[in-house]
């Protein structure tokens, strides 16, 4: 009988008790610590566990091993040996007892011994690792083949019996015994005789058995080679391995490998089997001799490393995108100072390249803008700080430039291996633009490249943004930011973008102070109108993006603001002029480092032409009568000299409403009655003025206002003669109410967007208006305060500004809604002004304010070099004057030579006295051209002319002259200009008609008094220079 050889243990076999040479090497360090403790109170149990459930029919989620030391219990997963939870066990323990360990419900199944626990057999297919010297393993490998004992008695093999005292290495399966009549050399084992097989399978994670629907998660392949099952994904990646326990497999069989369930579909050939991750096809391995064992490693492998995904190979050091590719946009490399400050670990420097997905969509000026933004936020410019102001005019694509900057900083860094420059970005904007920003991200980058959170209703989005690394951009409104600042101030925001950043013009406002809680240094302001009123606003914006750059405001005011304003005042001394110009040049030079300003004229190569008109409309007789009642000269003196500023502002508001439509006075009357301001009504003579309005007047009646009459005629022409759509902009919702009632009366289809429109509906209205035709949506009623910034209304090609605001930026923003990327038609913009009224005074002040902004921002339009930036007391008194006999008071102030109306005026007619001009309503009997036009303070007229000098760029058209239509480019306005009624020429001979035409050439224009209300009396016209070029697909719809 051949000598007996100790069989090889399987993973389920217990370790021999009496063998002192066996010392298990524990795979779990926590179990190793358990072994070293006292065994008196140790308990080991096989259990079932689940998460706590409240449902009636509870199910167990898995098997586990419970180790109890004294009263301390630890629960392990029997599949992978990972610790699930710890807690206190209720002693004594018994079969079927329920416990709660670490929030898990546990049911005791059966108790096991400590040796079984330490052997690892209770942990599924995991094996005991026996630490043996390498020499002994090699010696054992040279032993004879195992021969099972037979009934015959034979002399035992001494050599093998000596070796039986030591246990052979552990292998996954017990090899089958041979038959007694077979020789070990001639008959291979069952494992050797099994042929390799390959199968296509479906797989899923283990699920509870009570699920009604079986859902498979993916496809894979398995191979059964040498009693070893290997699972590969479709790409050849090894998912798991196990021991093959069945000799035969059939289609439809279920297998469980590594915590996953597999369904065998069909057997495939080895050629159809995929490649492994190294690119080599998995082939059948040659079987080693059963007596040969592979030396086992002594190194301890922790479970977390054993089951972890193999580490990815390190990428070679280099830029994320090819810097040498054609049309690649490469950012500025770090300077020596930057490297010394930010690259202390001496990492390799790599180029930062704009993603080609965005680079090929950027226009030349946008590429320059992205480079400027990148250099500023990275600290590569001259100034101290990492902030900047992008002050491009509306329509130049500030949104796309900003998205490109954010995407570049989120993905790249100039120092290899240090991670991206930022991990999160915050965009703060008006609530109307929140959804527009989100749509722009999805448009240019898609929905999957960057995680965008929108915080417009509650703080849940802010909390998600702060806690989730996948949410990289948060878009929030200025008002909402104050309520969510606590959630995001510690999440590591690396970049702040403030859209329409001119809202930060006051450093003491709540909107500005909330940013002080954020420690972010990289800050960008986007604003098409950075300077709106004075240099103090500019200082607040600069101090936000680059704190301390211009020092504190008192020092800035003393050093820059006061000298500059003095130099621009009329009558300044030579010394003040020189000092002011010097300080203005210094401030402009500093601003160039962090302020980028480009004008919309550079879009001439990409957009259709734009025609702008300032339309002066003759007021109706009713409006003039109401003005005469309200502006009683005796009572106006009281308002200017004695009353408070609030009362004067209230009177200005009343005059503005009368200029728009007298019907608005009823709302003012009702408001004052509700607030018991009867005295204010009496002083303003509103009660008497309201009696002049016809009692049957309705809100939709536009015949009460000259401006509204002209607007109704314009809309009628557009509706009948074209298929274009129109945007009507107003600063007052009361004016929008009148226009909405008019649209209903005329059956004009329309959308309306104002402060009452839900934020979720605003972008929906804009999108619908842009995509539909005139029949579906003819008019878009827009409130300049709610939707005058940022939105794109390229579906309309005509825009009418009904009333003006004292802040020129509001009007400029509103008028830029149509002439933007994506516009296919020539754009016509009409600003309606009631001639001779407060409308013109507001417009004149806007021109003065724009002169200061253009001078500091370096605009080419600053050539006029206005010398006046604010109104004097005489200007404020002039606000309450109405000029009923002028076609355009603004043009009269210019003393423009285009009309040659006053070239023969006597020089001695000018009154150089400093007496104040009369205030209030000027009646016809008081008008004396010689005294009213020429006997005015000469210095005052000189100042007005200087402040309005920029209007010289416009074409001036007196619409009361005959045959003036040929000078107007707009076909619709050409049809609307005044045409005097002529007697029929049918009875006149040809000679008489020729003589009459010759005589009419030298006639003076018709006077303003002789034309009805609603007549267009004067026009300022300006057209953009357009170069016809093809509009590519990539150039559309940029903001």
PDB file of C-alpha atoms in Angstrom, residues 377-594:
ATOM      1  CA  UNK A 377      -7.559  86.148 -11.626  1.00  0.00           C
ATOM      2  CA  UNK A 378      -4.189  84.395 -11.704  1.00  0.00           C
ATOM      3  CA  UNK A 379      -2.352  87.521 -10.548  1.00  0.00           C
ATOM      4  CA  UNK A 380      -0.345  87.953 -13.764  1.00  0.00           C
ATOM      5  CA  UNK A 381      -1.213  91.639 -14.324  1.00  0.00           C
ATOM      6  CA  UNK A 382       0.512  94.744 -13.011  1.00  0.00           C
ATOM      7  CA  UNK A 383      -1.980  95.581 -10.285  1.00  0.00           C
ATOM      8  CA  UNK A 384      -2.043  94.029  -6.837  1.00  0.00           C
ATOM      9  CA  UNK A 385      -5.001  91.712  -6.606  1.00  0.00           C
ATOM     10  CA  UNK A 386      -6.779  88.918  -8.420  1.00  0.00           C
ATOM     11  CA  UNK A 387      -9.951  90.683  -9.539  1.00  0.00           C
ATOM     12  CA  UNK A 388     -11.078  92.576 -12.615  1.00  0.00           C
ATOM     13  CA  UNK A 389     -13.994  94.321 -14.319  1.00  0.00           C
ATOM     14  CA  UNK A 390     -15.155  93.176 -17.750  1.00  0.00           C
ATOM     15  CA  UNK A 391     -16.951  96.322 -18.946  1.00  0.00           C
ATOM     16  CA  UNK A 392     -17.711  95.367 -22.552  1.00  0.00           C
ATOM     17  CA  UNK A 393     -20.790  96.965 -23.995  1.00  0.00           C
ATOM     18  CA  UNK A 394     -23.954  94.903 -24.183  1.00  0.00           C
ATOM     19  CA  UNK A 395     -24.001  92.118 -26.752  1.00  0.00           C
ATOM     20  CA  UNK A 396     -20.264  91.373 -26.940  1.00  0.00           C
ATOM     21  CA  UNK A 397     -20.543  87.940 -25.311  1.00  0.00           C
ATOM     22  CA  UNK A 398     -19.486  88.507 -21.704  1.00  0.00           C
ATOM     23  CA  UNK A 399     -21.339  85.338 -20.665  1.00  0.00           C
ATOM     24  CA  UNK A 400     -19.444  83.075 -23.077  1.00  0.00           C
ATOM     25  CA  UNK A 401     -16.113  84.591 -22.061  1.00  0.00           C
ATOM     26  CA  UNK A 402     -16.936  83.972 -18.404  1.00  0.00           C
ATOM     27  CA  UNK A 403     -18.020  80.362 -19.002  1.00  0.00           C
ATOM     28  CA  UNK A 404     -14.763  79.741 -20.853  1.00  0.00           C
ATOM     29  CA  UNK A 405     -12.781  81.140 -17.927  1.00  0.00           C
ATOM     30  CA  UNK A 406     -14.661  79.008 -15.382  1.00  0.00           C
ATOM     31  CA  UNK A 407     -14.257  75.815 -17.412  1.00  0.00           C
ATOM     32  CA  UNK A 408     -10.537  76.471 -17.884  1.00  0.00           C
ATOM     33  CA  UNK A 409      -9.898  77.063 -14.181  1.00  0.00           C
ATOM     34  CA  UNK A 410     -11.969  74.023 -13.171  1.00  0.00           C
ATOM     35  CA  UNK A 411      -9.909  71.717 -15.360  1.00  0.00           C
ATOM     36  CA  UNK A 412      -6.375  73.062 -15.636  1.00  0.00           C
ATOM     37  CA  UNK A 413      -3.438  74.589 -13.797  1.00  0.00           C
ATOM     38  CA  UNK A 414      -0.070  75.919 -14.970  1.00  0.00           C
ATOM     39  CA  UNK A 415       1.694  73.735 -12.376  1.00  0.00           C
ATOM     40  CA  UNK A 416       1.460  70.030 -13.200  1.00  0.00           C
ATOM     41  CA  UNK A 417       0.234  67.754 -10.446  1.00  0.00           C
ATOM     42  CA  UNK A 418      -1.206  70.447  -8.191  1.00  0.00           C
ATOM     43  CA  UNK A 419      -4.837  69.987  -9.215  1.00  0.00           C
ATOM     44  CA  UNK A 420      -7.066  72.535 -10.983  1.00  0.00           C
ATOM     45  CA  UNK A 421      -6.907  76.200 -10.015  1.00  0.00           C
ATOM     46  CA  UNK A 422     -10.422  76.160  -8.531  1.00  0.00           C
ATOM     47  CA  UNK A 423     -12.904  73.479  -7.545  1.00  0.00           C
ATOM     48  CA  UNK A 424     -16.046  75.631  -7.207  1.00  0.00           C
ATOM     49  CA  UNK A 425     -17.319  78.879  -8.733  1.00  0.00           C
ATOM     50  CA  UNK A 426     -20.108  81.200  -7.571  1.00  0.00           C
ATOM     51  CA  UNK A 427     -22.171  83.274 -10.027  1.00  0.00           C
ATOM     52  CA  UNK A 428     -24.321  86.048  -8.547  1.00  0.00           C
ATOM     53  CA  UNK A 429     -26.776  87.765 -10.882  1.00  0.00           C
ATOM     54  CA  UNK A 430     -30.242  89.350 -11.010  1.00  0.00           C
ATOM     55  CA  UNK A 431     -32.999  86.799 -10.514  1.00  0.00           C
ATOM     56  CA  UNK A 432     -34.174  87.256 -14.111  1.00  0.00           C
ATOM     57  CA  UNK A 433     -30.876  85.904 -15.436  1.00  0.00           C
ATOM     58  CA  UNK A 434     -30.536  82.796 -13.251  1.00  0.00           C
ATOM     59  CA  UNK A 435     -32.152  80.398 -15.709  1.00  0.00           C
ATOM     60  CA  UNK A 436     -30.460  82.182 -18.606  1.00  0.00           C
ATOM     61  CA  UNK A 437     -27.040  81.472 -17.074  1.00  0.00           C
ATOM     62  CA  UNK A 438     -27.926  77.817 -16.606  1.00  0.00           C
ATOM     63  CA  UNK A 439     -29.123  77.582 -20.203  1.00  0.00           C
ATOM     64  CA  UNK A 440     -25.863  79.146 -21.414  1.00  0.00           C
ATOM     65  CA  UNK A 441     -23.785  76.554 -19.523  1.00  0.00           C
ATOM     66  CA  UNK A 442     -25.804  73.736 -21.050  1.00  0.00           C
ATOM     67  CA  UNK A 443     -25.586  75.329 -24.479  1.00  0.00           C
ATOM     68  CA  UNK A 444     -21.817  75.700 -24.613  1.00  0.00           C
ATOM     69  CA  UNK A 445     -20.642  72.791 -22.399  1.00  0.00           C
ATOM     70  CA  UNK A 446     -23.558  70.349 -22.433  1.00  0.00           C
ATOM     71  CA  UNK A 447     -25.321  68.933 -19.393  1.00  0.00           C
ATOM     72  CA  UNK A 448     -22.694  66.424 -18.255  1.00  0.00           C
ATOM     73  CA  UNK A 449     -19.344  68.216 -18.294  1.00  0.00           C
ATOM     74  CA  UNK A 450     -19.940  70.539 -15.365  1.00  0.00           C
ATOM     75  CA  UNK A 451     -22.358  70.357 -12.435  1.00  0.00           C
ATOM     76  CA  UNK A 452     -24.509  73.502 -12.248  1.00  0.00           C
ATOM     77  CA  UNK A 453     -26.756  74.217  -9.240  1.00  0.00           C
ATOM     78  CA  UNK A 454     -29.458  76.893  -9.295  1.00  0.00           C
ATOM     79  CA  UNK A 455     -30.518  78.464  -5.999  1.00  0.00           C
ATOM     80  CA  UNK A 456     -33.687  80.436  -6.730  1.00  0.00           C
ATOM     81  CA  UNK A 457     -36.283  79.077  -4.271  1.00  0.00           C
ATOM     82  CA  UNK A 458     -34.738  77.557  -1.164  1.00  0.00           C
ATOM     83  CA  UNK A 459     -31.365  76.840   0.394  1.00  0.00           C
ATOM     84  CA  UNK A 460     -31.325  73.133  -0.532  1.00  0.00           C
ATOM     85  CA  UNK A 461     -29.358  73.790  -3.724  1.00  0.00           C
ATOM     86  CA  UNK A 462     -26.755  75.776  -1.774  1.00  0.00           C
ATOM     87  CA  UNK A 463     -26.302  72.930   0.709  1.00  0.00           C
ATOM     88  CA  UNK A 464     -25.916  70.429  -2.135  1.00  0.00           C
ATOM     89  CA  UNK A 465     -23.380  72.694  -3.815  1.00  0.00           C
ATOM     90  CA  UNK A 466     -21.381  73.013  -0.595  1.00  0.00           C
ATOM     91  CA  UNK A 467     -21.283  69.272   0.160  1.00  0.00           C
ATOM     92  CA  UNK A 468     -21.074  67.645  -3.270  1.00  0.00           C
ATOM     93  CA  UNK A 469     -17.788  67.760  -5.210  1.00  0.00           C
ATOM     94  CA  UNK A 470     -19.724  67.127  -8.417  1.00  0.00           C
ATOM     95  CA  UNK A 471     -21.596  70.425  -8.120  1.00  0.00           C
ATOM     96  CA  UNK A 472     -18.984  72.906  -9.286  1.00  0.00           C
ATOM     97  CA  UNK A 473     -21.012  76.030 -10.166  1.00  0.00           C
ATOM     98  CA  UNK A 474     -23.725  77.735  -8.098  1.00  0.00           C
ATOM     99  CA  UNK A 475     -25.977  80.388  -9.687  1.00  0.00           C
ATOM    100  CA  UNK A 476     -27.798  82.561  -7.161  1.00  0.00           C
ATOM    101  CA  UNK A 477     -29.560  85.925  -7.127  1.00  0.00           C
ATOM    102  CA  UNK A 478     -28.256  88.923  -5.216  1.00  0.00           C
ATOM    103  CA  UNK A 479     -31.172  88.863  -2.785  1.00  0.00           C
ATOM    104  CA  UNK A 480     -31.042  85.107  -2.199  1.00  0.00           C
ATOM    105  CA  UNK A 481     -27.297  85.191  -1.518  1.00  0.00           C
ATOM    106  CA  UNK A 482     -27.853  86.891   1.820  1.00  0.00           C
ATOM    107  CA  UNK A 483     -29.932  83.938   3.074  1.00  0.00           C
ATOM    108  CA  UNK A 484     -27.564  81.152   1.923  1.00  0.00           C
ATOM    109  CA  UNK A 485     -24.188  82.729   2.643  1.00  0.00           C
ATOM    110  CA  UNK A 486     -23.739  80.586   5.773  1.00  0.00           C
ATOM    111  CA  UNK A 487     -23.980  77.371   3.740  1.00  0.00           C
ATOM    112  CA  UNK A 488     -21.388  78.304   1.128  1.00  0.00           C
ATOM    113  CA  UNK A 489     -18.845  80.497   2.903  1.00  0.00           C
ATOM    114  CA  UNK A 490     -16.739  77.510   4.016  1.00  0.00           C
ATOM    115  CA  UNK A 491     -17.045  75.210   0.991  1.00  0.00           C
ATOM    116  CA  UNK A 492     -13.988  76.589  -0.808  1.00  0.00           C
ATOM    117  CA  UNK A 493     -15.397  78.870  -3.520  1.00  0.00           C
ATOM    118  CA  UNK A 494     -12.430  79.717  -5.745  1.00  0.00           C
ATOM    119  CA  UNK A 495     -14.023  82.278  -8.070  1.00  0.00           C
ATOM    120  CA  UNK A 496     -16.863  84.799  -7.720  1.00  0.00           C
ATOM    121  CA  UNK A 497     -18.638  86.217 -10.781  1.00  0.00           C
ATOM    122  CA  UNK A 498     -20.961  89.216 -10.280  1.00  0.00           C
ATOM    123  CA  UNK A 499     -23.129  89.720 -13.356  1.00  0.00           C
ATOM    124  CA  UNK A 500     -24.542  93.225 -13.760  1.00  0.00           C
ATOM    125  CA  UNK A 501     -22.009  94.157 -11.095  1.00  0.00           C
ATOM    126  CA  UNK A 502     -22.936  97.832 -11.130  1.00  0.00           C
ATOM    127  CA  UNK A 503     -25.359  96.806  -8.382  1.00  0.00           C
ATOM    128  CA  UNK A 504     -22.307  96.873  -6.104  1.00  0.00           C
ATOM    129  CA  UNK A 505     -21.936 100.628  -6.596  1.00  0.00           C
ATOM    130  CA  UNK A 506     -22.587 101.284  -2.905  1.00  0.00           C
ATOM    131  CA  UNK A 507     -20.120  99.726  -0.467  1.00  0.00           C
ATOM    132  CA  UNK A 508     -22.597 100.146   2.417  1.00  0.00           C
ATOM    133  CA  UNK A 509     -25.486  98.321   0.739  1.00  0.00           C
ATOM    134  CA  UNK A 510     -26.499  94.901   2.075  1.00  0.00           C
ATOM    135  CA  UNK A 511     -25.721  93.357  -1.292  1.00  0.00           C
ATOM    136  CA  UNK A 512     -22.099  94.501  -1.042  1.00  0.00           C
ATOM    137  CA  UNK A 513     -21.510  93.739   2.633  1.00  0.00           C
ATOM    138  CA  UNK A 514     -22.587  90.092   2.313  1.00  0.00           C
ATOM    139  CA  UNK A 515     -19.532  89.363   0.135  1.00  0.00           C
ATOM    140  CA  UNK A 516     -17.245  90.250   3.035  1.00  0.00           C
ATOM    141  CA  UNK A 517     -18.052  86.857   4.565  1.00  0.00           C
ATOM    142  CA  UNK A 518     -16.382  85.129   1.610  1.00  0.00           C
ATOM    143  CA  UNK A 519     -12.597  84.912   1.636  1.00  0.00           C
ATOM    144  CA  UNK A 520     -12.359  84.353  -2.127  1.00  0.00           C
ATOM    145  CA  UNK A 521      -9.712  86.541  -3.779  1.00  0.00           C
ATOM    146  CA  UNK A 522     -10.589  85.857  -7.417  1.00  0.00           C
ATOM    147  CA  UNK A 523     -13.513  88.175  -8.212  1.00  0.00           C
ATOM    148  CA  UNK A 524     -14.884  89.295 -11.573  1.00  0.00           C
ATOM    149  CA  UNK A 525     -17.477  92.001 -12.206  1.00  0.00           C
ATOM    150  CA  UNK A 526     -19.462  91.945 -15.455  1.00  0.00           C
ATOM    151  CA  UNK A 527     -21.106  95.239 -16.338  1.00  0.00           C
ATOM    152  CA  UNK A 528     -21.817  97.037 -19.591  1.00  0.00           C
ATOM    153  CA  UNK A 529     -22.250 100.292 -17.650  1.00  0.00           C
ATOM    154  CA  UNK A 530     -19.644 100.386 -14.853  1.00  0.00           C
ATOM    155  CA  UNK A 531     -19.897 104.124 -14.147  1.00  0.00           C
ATOM    156  CA  UNK A 532     -23.435 105.451 -13.917  1.00  0.00           C
ATOM    157  CA  UNK A 533     -23.364 108.562 -11.758  1.00  0.00           C
ATOM    158  CA  UNK A 534     -20.027 109.429 -10.161  1.00  0.00           C
ATOM    159  CA  UNK A 535     -16.532 108.180  -9.358  1.00  0.00           C
ATOM    160  CA  UNK A 536     -17.617 107.038  -5.893  1.00  0.00           C
ATOM    161  CA  UNK A 537     -19.514 104.152  -7.509  1.00  0.00           C
ATOM    162  CA  UNK A 538     -16.412 103.214  -9.481  1.00  0.00           C
ATOM    163  CA  UNK A 539     -14.366 103.130  -6.264  1.00  0.00           C
ATOM    164  CA  UNK A 540     -16.888 100.762  -4.633  1.00  0.00           C
ATOM    165  CA  UNK A 541     -16.676  98.331  -7.560  1.00  0.00           C
ATOM    166  CA  UNK A 542     -12.871  98.418  -7.625  1.00  0.00           C
ATOM    167  CA  UNK A 543     -12.693  97.902  -3.865  1.00  0.00           C
ATOM    168  CA  UNK A 544     -14.889  94.803  -4.266  1.00  0.00           C
ATOM    169  CA  UNK A 545     -12.738  93.052  -6.855  1.00  0.00           C
ATOM    170  CA  UNK A 546      -9.336  94.368  -5.710  1.00  0.00           C
ATOM    171  CA  UNK A 547      -9.646  95.435  -2.060  1.00  0.00           C
ATOM    172  CA  UNK A 548      -7.406  98.315  -1.081  1.00  0.00           C
ATOM    173  CA  UNK A 549      -6.109  98.988  -4.602  1.00  0.00           C
ATOM    174  CA  UNK A 550      -7.453 102.560  -4.666  1.00  0.00           C
ATOM    175  CA  UNK A 551      -7.103 103.101  -0.894  1.00  0.00           C
ATOM    176  CA  UNK A 552     -10.057 104.074   1.305  1.00  0.00           C
ATOM    177  CA  UNK A 553     -12.760 106.251  -0.197  1.00  0.00           C
ATOM    178  CA  UNK A 554     -11.868 109.495   1.692  1.00  0.00           C
ATOM    179  CA  UNK A 555      -8.311 109.312   0.354  1.00  0.00           C
ATOM    180  CA  UNK A 556      -9.552 108.403  -3.135  1.00  0.00           C
ATOM    181  CA  UNK A 557     -11.978 111.312  -3.114  1.00  0.00           C
ATOM    182  CA  UNK A 558      -9.278 113.759  -2.044  1.00  0.00           C
ATOM    183  CA  UNK A 559      -6.697 112.463  -4.509  1.00  0.00           C
ATOM    184  CA  UNK A 560      -8.797 111.750  -7.616  1.00  0.00           C
ATOM    185  CA  UNK A 561     -12.508 112.532  -7.472  1.00  0.00           C
ATOM    186  CA  UNK A 562     -12.421 116.179  -6.316  1.00  0.00           C
ATOM    187  CA  UNK A 563      -9.638 117.340  -8.710  1.00  0.00           C
ATOM    188  CA  UNK A 564     -11.252 115.563 -11.670  1.00  0.00           C
ATOM    189  CA  UNK A 565     -14.695 117.053 -11.014  1.00  0.00           C
ATOM    190  CA  UNK A 566     -13.246 120.545 -10.528  1.00  0.00           C
ATOM    191  CA  UNK A 567     -11.403 120.331 -13.841  1.00  0.00           C
ATOM    192  CA  UNK A 568     -14.616 119.416 -15.643  1.00  0.00           C
ATOM    193  CA  UNK A 569     -16.637 122.267 -14.165  1.00  0.00           C
ATOM    194  CA  UNK A 570     -17.226 125.395 -16.307  1.00  0.00           C
ATOM    195  CA  UNK A 571     -15.060 128.326 -15.368  1.00  0.00           C
ATOM    196  CA  UNK A 572     -12.295 126.259 -13.736  1.00  0.00           C
ATOM    197  CA  UNK A 573      -8.840 127.786 -13.421  1.00  0.00           C
ATOM    198  CA  UNK A 574      -5.860 126.707 -15.475  1.00  0.00           C
ATOM    199  CA  UNK A 575      -4.253 125.113 -12.435  1.00  0.00           C
ATOM    200  CA  UNK A 576      -7.397 123.121 -11.629  1.00  0.00           C
ATOM    201  CA  UNK A 577      -7.661 122.019 -15.247  1.00  0.00           C
ATOM    202  CA  UNK A 578      -4.070 120.776 -15.390  1.00  0.00           C
ATOM    203  CA  UNK A 579      -4.301 118.971 -12.042  1.00  0.00           C
ATOM    204  CA  UNK A 580      -7.616 117.347 -12.982  1.00  0.00           C
ATOM    205  CA  UNK A 581      -6.334 116.127 -16.317  1.00  0.00           C
ATOM    206  CA  UNK A 582      -3.199 114.742 -14.653  1.00  0.00           C
ATOM    207  CA  UNK A 583      -5.168 112.838 -11.994  1.00  0.00           C
ATOM    208  CA  UNK A 584      -7.661 111.592 -14.607  1.00  0.00           C
ATOM    209  CA  UNK A 585      -4.784 110.198 -16.695  1.00  0.00           C
ATOM    210  CA  UNK A 586      -3.309 108.478 -13.620  1.00  0.00           C
ATOM    211  CA  UNK A 587      -6.620 106.884 -12.689  1.00  0.00           C
ATOM    212  CA  UNK A 588      -7.235 105.788 -16.269  1.00  0.00           C
ATOM    213  CA  UNK A 589      -3.775 104.215 -16.438  1.00  0.00           C
ATOM    214  CA  UNK A 590      -4.401 102.268 -13.216  1.00  0.00           C
ATOM    215  CA  UNK A 591      -7.814 101.123 -14.452  1.00  0.00           C
ATOM    216  CA  UNK A 592      -6.375  99.715 -17.680  1.00  0.00           C
ATOM    217  CA  UNK A 593      -4.685  96.950 -15.709  1.00  0.00           C
ATOM    218  CA  UNK A 594      -7.956  95.455 -14.429  1.00  0.00           C
TER     219      UNK A 594
END
